[in-house]
Amino acid sequence: MGAALRRIQLGSALSAFGLGFTVPYLYVYVAQVRDLGAGTAGVVLAVFAMAALAVLPFTGRAIDRRGPLPVLVVAAGAAAVGAGALGVADSVVTAVLSAAVLGAGTAVMQPALATMLVWCSSTSTRTRAFAMQFFLQNLGLGIGGLVGGQLVDVDSPSSFTLLFLIEAAMFVVLGVVAATVRMPRAPSIPDAVPTDGVAPKAGMRVLLSHRAMVQLCVLGFVIFFACYGQFESGLAAYGTEAAGIEPSTLGLALAANTAVIVAAQFVVLRLVERRRRSRVIAGVGLIWAFAWIVAGYAGLGHGSQTMATAAMISTYALFGLGEAMLSPTVAPLVADLAPESMVGQYNSAFALVKQLALAVGPAVGGPMGASLHGPYIVTFVLFSLGITVLALKLGRRLTPVQDKPSLVAVPSRVVAVSMPEGEAAAAAAAVR
């Protein structure tokens, strides 16, 4: 990586480290520590998603007009203010408003960071850049959660205030680090043009007329709905209700998920970076379908409690393997599909799809996972297989380089050779 990429990755990792301090404890903080009740805690969590849905439609155009750097600095500043305010919020109004500012700031940071990675990488290096970002963000979240767990005290609101202030400080560090990055004048995406003959103009109409991007957004919705949207809602409810595992075991399962991502990311990267992206994503669908079958055994197999617990932990680990395969494929593909004038809008549109899936996923999966155990497993096995089908269909709309960016770096097989003059003349005559 160049100096600019290193700084972007550092800032991204530190912001994830800050988020790790508070994300696992937000519900407890609002409901119990501030004694605002479970209803208010639910509203605060919902506001995060609603704030993201409110700002993301306008984020892409701002990134493309102003550049990703100033947008990221403003978003980091807003997130820092929201985190600091939430740390001292002691009423429903202040908690909700602080959560809205924090949610909006963190939502805008995602496409801004993604666009900066695009601008500072090339087609041949973009896969590794996004894989490194995903690795560092998960590592930061995991370490932040572990450190934060040692500092929190439910009987001491000041300990939670400290966590939110640390989170705010990390966002400030992200803004400062990003401000030192010397960005190129234009993104390096010479092959990133629509495959459907669409002119590279700005506007949502252009994006919606780009069939490959629309298909990728549909695929992305299914991916986030069937995996991330179930982690802390439907799958957690299913594990405790159907499989009968202890709530503390869910923490071990999430730790296994993160451990697989951290341990396998670069091993997986070496295996997938020279393969077609569409087929890698299709493989993730098959892995996740198997993961849901394993979860079905945990809750419906009537085995021992130990086997059910091991099966649920294995389910989360298999999801982590799939996530490690998606990080170097899906996000770089969004960038490679985008016209140069719309990189920010494409990244923001995909981030909006992700937020929609994360909002719908718990609403659908939560009740099903808690009460409709068999239909829940069957539904998400089918959704996972749907990922495979959609990925293979998407592959037919991609150019060879978009589907397999390693082709850019493949040297020509025609090499210059030195021959005696007589042999060279004979060879020339043979060609004629």
Coordinates of C-alpha atoms in Angstrom, one line a residue, residues 185-373:
R185 CA -7.1 14.4 -8.5
A186 CA -9.2 11.7 -9.9
P187 CA -10.0 8.0 -9.2
S188 CA -8.0 5.3 -10.9
I189 CA -10.7 3.3 -12.5
P190 CA -10.0 3.2 -16.3
D191 CA -12.2 0.2 -16.8
A192 CA -15.1 1.2 -14.5
V193 CA -17.8 2.1 -17.0
P194 CA -21.3 0.7 -17.3
T195 CA -21.6 -2.4 -19.3
D196 CA -24.9 -1.5 -20.8
G197 CA -23.9 1.4 -23.0
V198 CA -24.9 4.0 -20.4
A199 CA -23.1 7.3 -20.7
P200 CA -21.1 8.2 -17.6
K201 CA -23.4 11.0 -16.3
A202 CA -24.3 11.8 -12.8
G203 CA -27.8 11.1 -11.4
M204 CA -29.8 8.3 -9.8
R205 CA -31.5 7.6 -13.2
V206 CA -28.2 6.6 -14.6
L207 CA -27.5 4.2 -11.7
L208 CA -31.0 2.6 -12.0
S209 CA -30.6 2.1 -15.7
H210 CA -27.3 0.3 -15.1
R211 CA -28.6 -3.3 -14.9
A212 CA -25.4 -4.8 -13.5
M213 CA -25.4 -2.4 -10.6
V214 CA -29.1 -2.9 -10.0
Q215 CA -28.5 -6.7 -9.9
L216 CA -25.6 -6.2 -7.5
C217 CA -27.8 -4.1 -5.2
V218 CA -30.4 -6.8 -5.1
L219 CA -27.7 -9.3 -4.4
G220 CA -26.3 -7.1 -1.7
F221 CA -29.7 -6.8 0.0
V222 CA -30.1 -10.5 0.1
I223 CA -26.6 -10.9 1.5
F224 CA -27.0 -8.5 4.3
F225 CA -30.6 -9.6 5.0
A226 CA -29.6 -13.3 5.3
C227 CA -26.5 -12.8 7.4
Y228 CA -25.8 -9.5 9.1
G229 CA -29.5 -8.8 9.6
Q230 CA -29.8 -12.0 11.6
F231 CA -26.8 -12.0 13.9
E232 CA -28.2 -10.1 16.9
S233 CA -31.9 -10.7 16.2
G234 CA -33.3 -13.8 14.5
L235 CA -30.3 -16.1 14.9
A236 CA -29.8 -15.0 18.5
A237 CA -33.5 -15.6 19.3
Y238 CA -33.4 -19.0 17.5
G239 CA -30.3 -20.0 19.4
T240 CA -31.7 -19.3 22.8
E241 CA -35.3 -20.4 22.1
A242 CA -34.9 -23.4 19.8
A243 CA -31.4 -24.6 20.6
G244 CA -31.6 -23.7 24.3
I245 CA -28.1 -22.2 24.5
E246 CA -27.2 -19.8 27.2
P247 CA -27.1 -16.1 26.3
S248 CA -23.5 -15.9 27.2
T249 CA -22.8 -18.5 24.5
L250 CA -23.8 -15.9 21.9
G251 CA -20.8 -13.9 22.9
L252 CA -18.6 -16.9 22.3
A253 CA -20.3 -17.4 18.9
L254 CA -19.7 -13.8 17.9
A255 CA -16.1 -14.1 19.1
A256 CA -15.7 -17.2 16.9
N257 CA -17.1 -15.2 14.0
T258 CA -14.5 -12.4 14.4
A259 CA -11.7 -14.9 15.0
V260 CA -12.4 -16.7 11.8
I261 CA -12.4 -13.4 9.9
V262 CA -9.2 -12.3 11.4
A263 CA -7.4 -15.6 11.0
A264 CA -8.7 -16.5 7.6
Q265 CA -8.9 -13.2 5.8
F266 CA -5.5 -13.2 4.0
V267 CA -5.5 -17.0 3.4
V268 CA -8.9 -16.6 1.8
L269 CA -7.7 -13.6 -0.2
R270 CA -4.9 -15.6 -1.8
L271 CA -7.5 -18.2 -2.8
V272 CA -10.1 -15.9 -4.3
E273 CA -8.2 -12.9 -5.8
R274 CA -7.4 -14.7 -9.0
R275 CA -10.9 -16.3 -9.3
R276 CA -14.1 -14.8 -10.7
R277 CA -15.9 -12.6 -8.2
S278 CA -19.3 -13.9 -9.2
R279 CA -18.3 -17.5 -8.5
V280 CA -16.7 -16.6 -5.2
I281 CA -19.9 -14.9 -4.1
A282 CA -21.9 -17.9 -5.4
G283 CA -19.7 -20.1 -3.2
V284 CA -20.5 -17.9 -0.2
G285 CA -24.2 -18.7 -0.8
L286 CA -23.5 -22.4 -0.6
I287 CA -21.4 -22.0 2.6
W288 CA -24.1 -20.0 4.3
A289 CA -26.8 -22.5 3.2
F290 CA -24.7 -25.2 5.0
A291 CA -24.3 -22.8 8.0
W292 CA -28.1 -22.5 8.3
I293 CA -28.5 -26.3 8.0
V294 CA -26.0 -26.6 10.9
A295 CA -28.1 -24.1 12.9
G296 CA -31.1 -26.2 12.1
Y297 CA -29.4 -29.3 13.6
A298 CA -28.7 -27.2 16.7
G299 CA -32.4 -26.3 17.3
L300 CA -34.2 -29.1 15.6
G301 CA -31.9 -32.1 15.8
H302 CA -32.7 -33.1 19.4
G303 CA -29.1 -33.7 20.2
S304 CA -27.3 -33.0 23.4
Q305 CA -26.9 -29.5 24.7
T306 CA -23.1 -29.7 24.1
M307 CA -23.7 -30.6 20.4
A308 CA -26.3 -27.8 20.1
T309 CA -23.9 -25.3 21.5
A310 CA -21.0 -26.5 19.2
A311 CA -23.4 -26.3 16.2
M312 CA -24.4 -22.7 16.9
I313 CA -20.8 -21.6 17.4
S314 CA -19.9 -23.4 14.1
T315 CA -22.8 -21.5 12.4
Y316 CA -21.3 -18.2 13.4
A317 CA -17.8 -19.3 12.3
L318 CA -19.1 -20.4 8.9
F319 CA -20.7 -17.0 8.5
G320 CA -17.3 -15.5 9.3
L321 CA -15.7 -17.6 6.5
G322 CA -18.2 -16.3 4.0
E323 CA -17.7 -12.7 5.2
A324 CA -13.9 -13.1 4.6
M325 CA -14.7 -14.2 1.0
L326 CA -17.1 -11.3 0.4
S327 CA -14.8 -8.4 1.6
P328 CA -12.4 -8.6 -1.3
T329 CA -15.2 -9.1 -3.9
V330 CA -18.4 -7.2 -3.3
A331 CA -17.1 -3.7 -2.3
P332 CA -14.4 -3.5 -5.0
L333 CA -17.0 -4.6 -7.6
V334 CA -19.2 -1.7 -6.7
A335 CA -16.3 0.6 -7.5
D336 CA -15.4 -1.1 -10.7
L337 CA -18.9 -0.8 -12.0
A338 CA -19.1 2.9 -11.3
P339 CA -18.4 5.6 -13.9
E340 CA -15.6 7.9 -12.7
S341 CA -18.1 10.7 -12.1
M342 CA -20.3 8.6 -9.9
V343 CA -18.1 6.6 -7.6
G344 CA -19.5 8.3 -4.5
Q345 CA -23.1 7.8 -5.6
Y346 CA -22.6 4.1 -6.3
N347 CA -20.9 3.5 -2.9
S348 CA -23.7 5.5 -1.2
A349 CA -26.4 3.6 -3.0
F350 CA -24.9 0.3 -2.0
A351 CA -24.5 1.5 1.6
L352 CA -28.2 2.5 1.5
V353 CA -29.2 -1.0 0.4
K354 CA -27.1 -2.4 3.3
Q355 CA -28.9 -0.2 5.8
L356 CA -32.3 -1.2 4.4
A357 CA -31.4 -4.9 4.8
L358 CA -30.2 -4.3 8.3
A359 CA -33.5 -2.6 9.2
V360 CA -35.7 -5.2 7.6
G361 CA -33.7 -8.3 8.6
P362 CA -34.3 -8.1 12.4
A363 CA -38.0 -7.1 11.9
V364 CA -38.6 -10.3 9.8
G365 CA -36.1 -12.7 11.4
G366 CA -36.6 -11.8 15.0
P367 CA -40.2 -13.0 15.4
M368 CA -39.5 -16.0 13.1
G369 CA -36.4 -17.1 15.0
A370 CA -38.2 -16.9 18.3
S371 CA -41.3 -18.9 17.4
L372 CA -41.3 -20.3 13.9
H373 CA -38.2 -22.4 14.2

